[in-house]
Amino acid sequence: MRIGVLTSGGDCPGLNAVIRSVVHRAVVDHGDEVIGFRDGWKGLLECDYLKLDLDAVGGILARGGTILGSSRVQPSHLRDGVERAKEHVAELGLDAIIPIGGEGTLKAAKLMSDSGLPIVGVPKTIDNDIAVTDVTFGFDTAVGVATEALDRLKTTAESHQRVLVVEVMGRHTGWIALHSGMAAGAHAIVVPERPFDIEELTRRVGERFEAGKRFAIVVAAEGAKPRAGTMEFDEGGKDIYGHERFAGIARQLSVELEGRLGKEARPVILGHVQRGGTPTAYDRVLATRFGWHAVEAVHRGEFGHMTALRGTDIVMTPLAEAVETLKTVPDERYAEAETVL
Amino acid sequence: MRIGVLTSGGDCPGLNAVIRSVVHRAVVDHGDEVIGFRDGWKGLLECDYLKLDLDAVGGILARGGTILGSSRVQPSHLRDGVERAKEHVAELGLDAIIPIGGEGTLKAAKLMSDSGLPIVGVPKTIDNDIAVTDVTFGFDTAVGVATEALDRLKTTAESHQRVLVVEVMGRHTGWIALHSGMAAGAHAIVVPERPFDIEELTRRVGERFEAGKRFAIVVAAEGAKPRAGTMEFDEGGKDIYGHERFAGIARQLSVELEGRLGKEARPVILGHVQRGGTPTAYDRVLATRFGWHAVEAVHRGEFGHMTALRGTDIVMTPLAEAVETLKTVPDERYAEAETVL
Amino acid sequence: MRIGVLTSGGDCPGLNAVIRSVVHRAVVDHGDEVIGFRDGWKGLLECDYLKLDLDAVGGILARGGTILGSSRVQPSHLRDGVERAKEHVAELGLDAIIPIGGEGTLKAAKLMSDSGLPIVGVPKTIDNDIAVTDVTFGFDTAVGVATEALDRLKTTAESHQRVLVVEVMGRHTGWIALHSGMAAGAHAIVVPERPFDIEELTRRVGERFEAGKRFAIVVAAEGAKPRAGTMEFDEGGKDIYGHERFAGIARQLSVELEGRLGKEARPVILGHVQRGGTPTAYDRVLATRFGWHAVEAVHRGEFGHMTALRGTDIVMTPLAEAVETLKTVPDERYAEAETVL
Amino acid sequence: MRIGVLTSGGDCPGLNAVIRSVVHRAVVDHGDEVIGFRDGWKGLLECDYLKLDLDAVGGILARGGTILGSSRVQPSHLRDGVERAKEHVAELGLDAIIPIGGEGTLKAAKLMSDSGLPIVGVPKTIDNDIAVTDVTFGFDTAVGVATEALDRLKTTAESHQRVLVVEVMGRHTGWIALHSGMAAGAHAIVVPERPFDIEELTRRVGERFEAGKRFAIVVAAEGAKPRAGTMEFDEGGKDIYGHERFAGIARQLSVELEGRLGKEARPVILGHVQRGGTPTAYDRVLATRFGWHAVEAVHRGEFGHMTALRGTDIVMTPLAEAVETLKTVPDERYAEAETVL
């Protein structure tokens, strides 16, 4: 068989592990040929690819990033994207395409699958917000990086007698905030799923100080917002001169908490450091298994599906289901975290 | 309510996180009282305990070890162990006991539960070999430590042009070997579940060198053994003078591979470093959730059960089931690993 | 003898290691008594202290922060600060005070020493800008944290095909930027000592892209500034409503580079994460040695001095010299870094 | 100019950083040509080399091992080694050779320099035992790895109530043991420079238990030995059948301490993990500076010298001095460590 693989969307630790695993399983065990498209769908649309043999994937398992490059180009955004993809698949004699990507990529994958292309998807997002899989690779690394940072910040907050508001990734869902906040013993966690009440938050943090504690750590998902009308809130963006205004939840929350509590409060924005670098062992194993099972699905002809983790098993799940809803933090999970805050 | 908690058996990253979580959920949310027995069941049998309030568990979330101490004493080993435990439970007015421990501890827990004591167990083992839960806390940390070591050893093996045989924990099951070996891209993995054929192993490693590679990494679970009759094997133990003989799979395999391959081979035994120190974020979250749900089970009166992870949910599972069988590495999982070796 | 110790100024990994070392050397080897003032000079001025015996310093060696607390209160800021300090030293029967702190603290220490108090200082700053010592503890940890972040950011910058401008600590000197930038292989480093020419910087980064590279990392010390007149630059501060404006070198540089290069550029501000948490082994050893030698100086009556590292030796250096000049990055060191950018 | 570079001897974190730095400085700044010999002196003797341009050293800064490979072949071991080297240097038109290596390599370098070859050495050893430089790269990484392991082992030792004897590298000198033991707060450190008295060691450890502590950590350099006649000691080696006997200081000390103290004692041998993998930021900076200054020395014609760190400066020191004596742990340094044990 001849299989094309591509990585699309933002960086995510584990991408290289999937690529390596696809190549190992396909080439070594099935005698397949594998090619990798450069820069995501763009490579498919422009027929830009390289051959992937064992040497090409040597030493990449533990490396962040993707040897194939990535882009945010989606074939669905182009008028003739799907047509061009079909032509190139035929031209290259491909029996299957394995796109590795997030929500946008999986939607494009579904579109292309619907149009008849033999697609097996592999879900990828550090945000962990894809509904049909228990976990996605990259998430554990992101949580690990955020937790390590929070561990460090605690001693500083304490010695400075401060409130630190730490912004972690998560525009639409609060998974990273929830897990890193729980893991590091944060004192409050705000997530997009539950607009926060600034007064309640102030009270919670204030109670710590009243109880004699000398610091507090608030973890805020970048997409967290105050309940409407309870606090002035600037969504960021550009000012009238077109300059980036650099707002953000952590900066605004720290100003607000400092004003209300009369305690020094400072923002810390962890940023891109959460989505790069060496993946954790957990993510490497999950990514490797996803790659392995994607090749198996190709050989079974199980197209229009993507790999998913359910318990300890890797299963195949229809692409259609995968892109239907976002997996948000349920109330029960938030409640667990709230106790030990 | 009045709840007693104890930690029993070997060290395991996450024990303190469970203790902290039990105290937070019970004391803060339910207004319970919590006491901690010192040194496992020993503390219960000798009525040796301390009060656990919020201050007592401050700052322990990320710390390895257990603030309660541990021991390998099992009440079932003592003629009147269960009787004494019952007396002390009555004396102290305890409504529940939450033992946190491995296989032996859970067996003891079942025994005590059968005798009428109100027990809710929390499973603990870095070996990940308890059948009724997807994962146990401590395992992710152990795999992470082993993987980091393997990452380091790879560059050394390469520059020395050697075979390194790296022994990781796992006397009865090969989970740590499987996951760390997959995560680090080991070239062979041997586990207790599948006695290895030394000739096949030699061939596999030898093929790497024939293909021009300059080194190989073999990961061996400490309980891995050769297929009977294929290789001389020393189970270790004491010599006739009562001195420890320090055998071990890694040392014997490296001697054997060096002899057969004519390549320098060296053993590395990771040892206790895998079971101590700061838990990963993953283990802290899992341990915290186990503690939280154990308290909930106590309040629902769901005794004779223990916490377990199924997918992303924490469920309660009968102690009886928990101790029935060991969770071993299934063939499918081993097959996944073999491909990418 | 009776010795008082205090920690003053911002957080710095290694503070606890100094405290522990002072106590071990003084109490165990000399039979001294040690007390610790709470929250820096404030504790001395308000006679707020605790006894420091071996138990008090158990387990703190590897912990960030300071068990004594800190504050930015300087006795020199108070009219009767020095007088009050002298009274309390007499009252408490202290034979020596060991203040551990940065530039401000050492200046205060000199003042108090000049007024006749028996002072032995220990220098502390993550910025490494104290002239008379080769290195200060905390610096190695800060550089390590920044380097690890830069390592992670590289893969993300590459996969996103971006310029990342990473802001590290260093308001007055560029040591952290220099070392972390060299260690991580940054492509440009800007430091306060050498106002940068935005056109030259743009050209340097642009040449990378012309040479076919897909990303660039610029490390900017927070105090780095453009050469006057070459680029609009906002020093930050509050806006007319008194709100923090959140400017900063990384944000402004990324806007500027994006505009000039036509490549996506993003700021990352590492922030407080650089000054907290577990110290590196290097910092623990240096801090421990500083504490040990401070006690020796006390016993030799070598007051008005502070500990310093010269080569591999710990020497005593007059406080007067220590606060005279800031140690800035010399041209030769910058030249070394520039080559390998 | 045309410069040849080679790496010789055991693995050491930072080798790639030196190679990269040599290439950057020589090629970019001086317009030189650089070639790298494969597998140490062997490559020079067999004229086996590759061209090193900027691409060849891309991405290697943070990687352990050496892209050039290494071997233990020394030209001095071969009858015509030096002659052959001279021929090849002439043949290849080399203006200088930069060998990067430890004691043996530097001795060979001196020999070749004496015979008229243009040599600039770069010292390399994780053991830090080269007398004329304050520190060698690789040492900080080794100490960091050992310290992290010791941090983890402490919680396990405590929860198991055990003595752990941890063997770290250092056959002839105790630098790694000294620094990692100080950094981790070990309770005893034994080094080759000071044969230990087993009774004194037993007493020291025993006193901890008498004082109510529940565990102890002993750090032993692999070359540490008991004072003659105080304890049976097996130097290891092969048994009468030619089988490796796997003795070692940690195993023997733990048997001995267990017998004398009546406390469980266990050995942990850290092994090769200390000499591989990603170098610390400290080692990357030092290695980069060594490479840079080696190229400068070549251009100044300062042959027969090697790079050395003195304080914060890189200086050139005659090869003759470098190999004269081993830098051992002086009594004062050991005394510092002993206090805080």
PDB file of N, CA, C and O in Angstrom, chain D residues 136-178:
ATOM      1  N   THR D 136      35.247  21.442  34.282  1.00  0.00           N
ATOM      2  CA  THR D 136      35.105  20.946  32.915  1.00  0.00           C
ATOM      3  C   THR D 136      33.620  20.768  32.614  1.00  0.00           C
ATOM      4  O   THR D 136      32.829  20.481  33.511  1.00  0.00           O
ATOM      5  N   PHE D 137      33.254  20.965  31.340  1.00  0.00           N
ATOM      6  CA  PHE D 137      31.833  20.745  30.986  1.00  0.00           C
ATOM      7  C   PHE D 137      31.508  19.261  31.144  1.00  0.00           C
ATOM      8  O   PHE D 137      32.393  18.421  31.035  1.00  0.00           O
ATOM      9  N   GLY D 138      30.248  18.973  31.389  1.00  0.00           N
ATOM     10  CA  GLY D 138      29.824  17.596  31.626  1.00  0.00           C
ATOM     11  C   GLY D 138      29.654  17.344  33.119  1.00  0.00           C
ATOM     12  O   GLY D 138      28.763  16.612  33.541  1.00  0.00           O
ATOM     13  N   PHE D 139      30.503  17.980  33.901  1.00  0.00           N
ATOM     14  CA  PHE D 139      30.453  17.794  35.354  1.00  0.00           C
ATOM     15  C   PHE D 139      29.128  18.308  35.924  1.00  0.00           C
ATOM     16  O   PHE D 139      28.470  17.633  36.715  1.00  0.00           O
ATOM     17  N   ASP D 140      28.714  19.490  35.522  1.00  0.00           N
ATOM     18  CA  ASP D 140      27.481  20.056  36.064  1.00  0.00           C
ATOM     19  C   ASP D 140      26.278  19.173  35.730  1.00  0.00           C
ATOM     20  O   ASP D 140      25.390  18.976  36.560  1.00  0.00           O
ATOM     21  N   THR D 141      26.260  18.635  34.527  1.00  0.00           N
ATOM     22  CA  THR D 141      25.156  17.739  34.138  1.00  0.00           C
ATOM     23  C   THR D 141      25.175  16.471  34.985  1.00  0.00           C
ATOM     24  O   THR D 141      24.138  16.032  35.494  1.00  0.00           O
ATOM     25  N   ALA D 142      26.358  15.895  35.147  1.00  0.00           N
ATOM     26  CA  ALA D 142      26.470  14.669  35.946  1.00  0.00           C
ATOM     27  C   ALA D 142      25.995  14.917  37.378  1.00  0.00           C
ATOM     28  O   ALA D 142      25.245  14.120  37.947  1.00  0.00           O
ATOM     29  N   VAL D 143      26.431  16.031  37.951  1.00  0.00           N
ATOM     30  CA  VAL D 143      26.019  16.364  39.318  1.00  0.00           C
ATOM     31  C   VAL D 143      24.505  16.593  39.366  1.00  0.00           C
ATOM     32  O   VAL D 143      23.826  16.153  40.293  1.00  0.00           O
ATOM     33  N   GLY D 144      23.974  17.254  38.348  1.00  0.00           N
ATOM     34  CA  GLY D 144      22.534  17.512  38.296  1.00  0.00           C
ATOM     35  C   GLY D 144      21.729  16.228  38.240  1.00  0.00           C
ATOM     36  O   GLY D 144      20.740  16.067  38.968  1.00  0.00           O
ATOM     37  N   VAL D 145      22.152  15.297  37.402  1.00  0.00           N
ATOM     38  CA  VAL D 145      21.445  14.020  37.284  1.00  0.00           C
ATOM     39  C   VAL D 145      21.513  13.260  38.606  1.00  0.00           C
ATOM     40  O   VAL D 145      20.510  12.721  39.089  1.00  0.00           O
ATOM     41  N   ALA D 146      22.689  13.223  39.209  1.00  0.00           N
ATOM     42  CA  ALA D 146      22.850  12.507  40.475  1.00  0.00           C
ATOM     43  C   ALA D 146      22.009  13.154  41.580  1.00  0.00           C
ATOM     44  O   ALA D 146      21.381  12.465  42.388  1.00  0.00           O
ATOM     45  N   THR D 147      21.978  14.473  41.594  1.00  0.00           N
ATOM     46  CA  THR D 147      21.216  15.180  42.623  1.00  0.00           C
ATOM     47  C   THR D 147      19.722  14.922  42.485  1.00  0.00           C
ATOM     48  O   THR D 147      19.017  14.694  43.471  1.00  0.00           O
ATOM     49  N   GLU D 148      19.248  14.949  41.251  1.00  0.00           N
ATOM     50  CA  GLU D 148      17.828  14.677  41.023  1.00  0.00           C
ATOM     51  C   GLU D 148      17.479  13.267  41.491  1.00  0.00           C
ATOM     52  O   GLU D 148      16.438  13.045  42.105  1.00  0.00           O
ATOM     53  N   ALA D 149      18.355  12.321  41.218  1.00  0.00           N
ATOM     54  CA  ALA D 149      18.116  10.948  41.677  1.00  0.00           C
ATOM     55  C   ALA D 149      18.113  10.897  43.196  1.00  0.00           C
ATOM     56  O   ALA D 149      17.246  10.265  43.812  1.00  0.00           O
ATOM     57  N   LEU D 150      19.064  11.580  43.822  1.00  0.00           N
ATOM     58  CA  LEU D 150      19.131  11.588  45.290  1.00  0.00           C
ATOM     59  C   LEU D 150      17.878  12.229  45.886  1.00  0.00           C
ATOM     60  O   LEU D 150      17.347  11.750  46.892  1.00  0.00           O
ATOM     61  N   ASP D 151      17.404  13.306  45.280  1.00  0.00           N
ATOM     62  CA  ASP D 151      16.163  13.934  45.745  1.00  0.00           C
ATOM     63  C   ASP D 151      15.023  12.908  45.768  1.00  0.00           C
ATOM     64  O   ASP D 151      14.251  12.834  46.718  1.00  0.00           O
ATOM     65  N   ARG D 152      14.923  12.139  44.691  1.00  0.00           N
ATOM     66  CA  ARG D 152      13.862  11.128  44.612  1.00  0.00           C
ATOM     67  C   ARG D 152      14.068  10.024  45.639  1.00  0.00           C
ATOM     68  O   ARG D 152      13.126   9.565  46.277  1.00  0.00           O
ATOM     69  N   LEU D 153      15.308   9.605  45.806  1.00  0.00           N
ATOM     70  CA  LEU D 153      15.587   8.473  46.687  1.00  0.00           C
ATOM     71  C   LEU D 153      15.311   8.805  48.150  1.00  0.00           C
ATOM     72  O   LEU D 153      14.990   7.921  48.942  1.00  0.00           O
ATOM     73  N   LYS D 154      15.422  10.072  48.485  1.00  0.00           N
ATOM     74  CA  LYS D 154      15.204  10.457  49.887  1.00  0.00           C
ATOM     75  C   LYS D 154      13.803  10.097  50.361  1.00  0.00           C
ATOM     76  O   LYS D 154      13.637   9.579  51.461  1.00  0.00           O
ATOM     77  N   THR D 155      12.799  10.364  49.554  1.00  0.00           N
ATOM     78  CA  THR D 155      11.439  10.090  50.033  1.00  0.00           C
ATOM     79  C   THR D 155      11.226   8.596  50.168  1.00  0.00           C
ATOM     80  O   THR D 155      10.506   8.134  51.032  1.00  0.00           O
ATOM     81  N   THR D 156      11.867   7.829  49.263  1.00  0.00           N
ATOM     82  CA  THR D 156      11.707   6.388  49.327  1.00  0.00           C
ATOM     83  C   THR D 156      12.439   5.814  50.530  1.00  0.00           C
ATOM     84  O   THR D 156      11.914   4.957  51.243  1.00  0.00           O
ATOM     85  N   ALA D 157      13.638   6.278  50.758  1.00  0.00           N
ATOM     86  CA  ALA D 157      14.401   5.804  51.911  1.00  0.00           C
ATOM     87  C   ALA D 157      13.604   6.065  53.186  1.00  0.00           C
ATOM     88  O   ALA D 157      13.495   5.218  54.064  1.00  0.00           O
ATOM     89  N   GLU D 158      13.002   7.244  53.235  1.00  0.00           N
ATOM     90  CA  GLU D 158      12.254   7.617  54.423  1.00  0.00           C
ATOM     91  C   GLU D 158      11.029   6.721  54.609  1.00  0.00           C
ATOM     92  O   GLU D 158      10.775   6.229  55.696  1.00  0.00           O
ATOM     93  N   SER D 159      10.277   6.517  53.529  1.00  0.00           N
ATOM     94  CA  SER D 159       9.056   5.734  53.700  1.00  0.00           C
ATOM     95  C   SER D 159       9.370   4.262  53.949  1.00  0.00           C
ATOM     96  O   SER D 159       8.601   3.547  54.573  1.00  0.00           O
ATOM     97  N   HIS D 160      10.525   3.778  53.447  1.00  0.00           N
ATOM     98  CA  HIS D 160      10.916   2.396  53.712  1.00  0.00           C
ATOM     99  C   HIS D 160      11.736   2.260  54.999  1.00  0.00           C
ATOM    100  O   HIS D 160      12.084   1.156  55.385  1.00  0.00           O
ATOM    101  N   GLN D 161      12.108   3.398  55.579  1.00  0.00           N
ATOM    102  CA  GLN D 161      12.951   3.384  56.771  1.00  0.00           C
ATOM    103  C   GLN D 161      14.237   2.598  56.546  1.00  0.00           C
ATOM    104  O   GLN D 161      14.508   1.618  57.217  1.00  0.00           O
ATOM    105  N   ARG D 162      14.961   3.082  55.591  1.00  0.00           N
ATOM    106  CA  ARG D 162      16.124   2.361  55.124  1.00  0.00           C
ATOM    107  C   ARG D 162      17.358   3.236  55.052  1.00  0.00           C
ATOM    108  O   ARG D 162      17.264   4.448  55.007  1.00  0.00           O
ATOM    109  N   VAL D 163      18.507   2.559  54.943  1.00  0.00           N
ATOM    110  CA  VAL D 163      19.733   3.210  54.497  1.00  0.00           C
ATOM    111  C   VAL D 163      19.862   2.938  53.008  1.00  0.00           C
ATOM    112  O   VAL D 163      19.742   1.796  52.575  1.00  0.00           O
ATOM    113  N   LEU D 164      20.037   3.984  52.213  1.00  0.00           N
ATOM    114  CA  LEU D 164      20.345   3.779  50.799  1.00  0.00           C
ATOM    115  C   LEU D 164      21.794   4.212  50.563  1.00  0.00           C
ATOM    116  O   LEU D 164      22.176   5.304  50.966  1.00  0.00           O
ATOM    117  N   VAL D 165      22.558   3.337  49.937  1.00  0.00           N
ATOM    118  CA  VAL D 165      23.933   3.674  49.564  1.00  0.00           C
ATOM    119  C   VAL D 165      23.939   3.897  48.055  1.00  0.00           C
ATOM    120  O   VAL D 165      23.673   2.981  47.284  1.00  0.00           O
ATOM    121  N   VAL D 166      24.194   5.122  47.664  1.00  0.00           N
ATOM    122  CA  VAL D 166      24.047   5.497  46.267  1.00  0.00           C
ATOM    123  C   VAL D 166      25.427   5.706  45.646  1.00  0.00           C
ATOM    124  O   VAL D 166      26.199   6.551  46.089  1.00  0.00           O
ATOM    125  N   GLU D 167      25.701   4.897  44.634  1.00  0.00           N
ATOM    126  CA  GLU D 167      27.016   4.955  43.990  1.00  0.00           C
ATOM    127  C   GLU D 167      26.972   5.897  42.796  1.00  0.00           C
ATOM    128  O   GLU D 167      26.170   5.732  41.882  1.00  0.00           O
ATOM    129  N   VAL D 168      27.836   6.895  42.824  1.00  0.00           N
ATOM    130  CA  VAL D 168      27.921   7.835  41.701  1.00  0.00           C
ATOM    131  C   VAL D 168      29.292   7.699  41.039  1.00  0.00           C
ATOM    132  O   VAL D 168      30.191   7.060  41.579  1.00  0.00           O
ATOM    133  N   MET D 169      29.451   8.305  39.876  1.00  0.00           N
ATOM    134  CA  MET D 169      30.709   8.146  39.146  1.00  0.00           C
ATOM    135  C   MET D 169      31.859   8.850  39.860  1.00  0.00           C
ATOM    136  O   MET D 169      31.649   9.746  40.661  1.00  0.00           O
ATOM    137  N   GLY D 170      33.064   8.424  39.549  1.00  0.00           N
ATOM    138  CA  GLY D 170      34.258   8.988  40.153  1.00  0.00           C
ATOM    139  C   GLY D 170      35.200   7.891  40.588  1.00  0.00           C
ATOM    140  O   GLY D 170      35.205   7.510  41.747  1.00  0.00           O
ATOM    141  N   ARG D 171      36.003   7.377  39.656  1.00  0.00           N
ATOM    142  CA  ARG D 171      36.905   6.283  39.999  1.00  0.00           C
ATOM    143  C   ARG D 171      38.106   6.777  40.781  1.00  0.00           C
ATOM    144  O   ARG D 171      38.578   6.133  41.698  1.00  0.00           O
ATOM    145  N   HIS D 172      38.590   7.962  40.412  1.00  0.00           N
ATOM    146  CA  HIS D 172      39.826   8.448  41.038  1.00  0.00           C
ATOM    147  C   HIS D 172      39.597   9.661  41.933  1.00  0.00           C
ATOM    148  O   HIS D 172      40.394   9.942  42.807  1.00  0.00           O
ATOM    149  N   THR D 173      38.517  10.373  41.689  1.00  0.00           N
ATOM    150  CA  THR D 173      38.245  11.565  42.484  1.00  0.00           C
ATOM    151  C   THR D 173      36.779  11.596  42.886  1.00  0.00           C
ATOM    152  O   THR D 173      35.933  10.974  42.248  1.00  0.00           O
ATOM    153  N   GLY D 174      36.487  12.352  43.922  1.00  0.00           N
ATOM    154  CA  GLY D 174      35.145  12.323  44.490  1.00  0.00           C
ATOM    155  C   GLY D 174      34.308  13.555  44.206  1.00  0.00           C
ATOM    156  O   GLY D 174      33.361  13.845  44.941  1.00  0.00           O
ATOM    157  N   TRP D 175      34.614  14.281  43.126  1.00  0.00           N
ATOM    158  CA  TRP D 175      33.908  15.541  42.884  1.00  0.00           C
ATOM    159  C   TRP D 175      32.399  15.378  42.704  1.00  0.00           C
ATOM    160  O   TRP D 175      31.614  16.148  43.251  1.00  0.00           O
ATOM    161  N   ILE D 176      32.008  14.390  41.924  1.00  0.00           N
ATOM    162  CA  ILE D 176      30.555  14.211  41.705  1.00  0.00           C
ATOM    163  C   ILE D 176      29.885  13.824  43.021  1.00  0.00           C
ATOM    164  O   ILE D 176      28.824  14.328  43.366  1.00  0.00           O
ATOM    165  N   ALA D 177      30.528  12.943  43.767  1.00  0.00           N
ATOM    166  CA  ALA D 177      29.977  12.538  45.069  1.00  0.00           C
ATOM    167  C   ALA D 177      29.873  13.740  46.001  1.00  0.00           C
ATOM    168  O   ALA D 177      28.853  13.951  46.666  1.00  0.00           O
ATOM    169  N   LEU D 178      30.930  14.549  46.034  1.00  0.00           N
ATOM    170  CA  LEU D 178      30.948  15.706  46.925  1.00  0.00           C
ATOM    171  C   LEU D 178      29.829  16.683  46.582  1.00  0.00           C
ATOM    172  O   LEU D 178      29.057  17.099  47.455  1.00  0.00           O
TER     173      LEU D 178
END
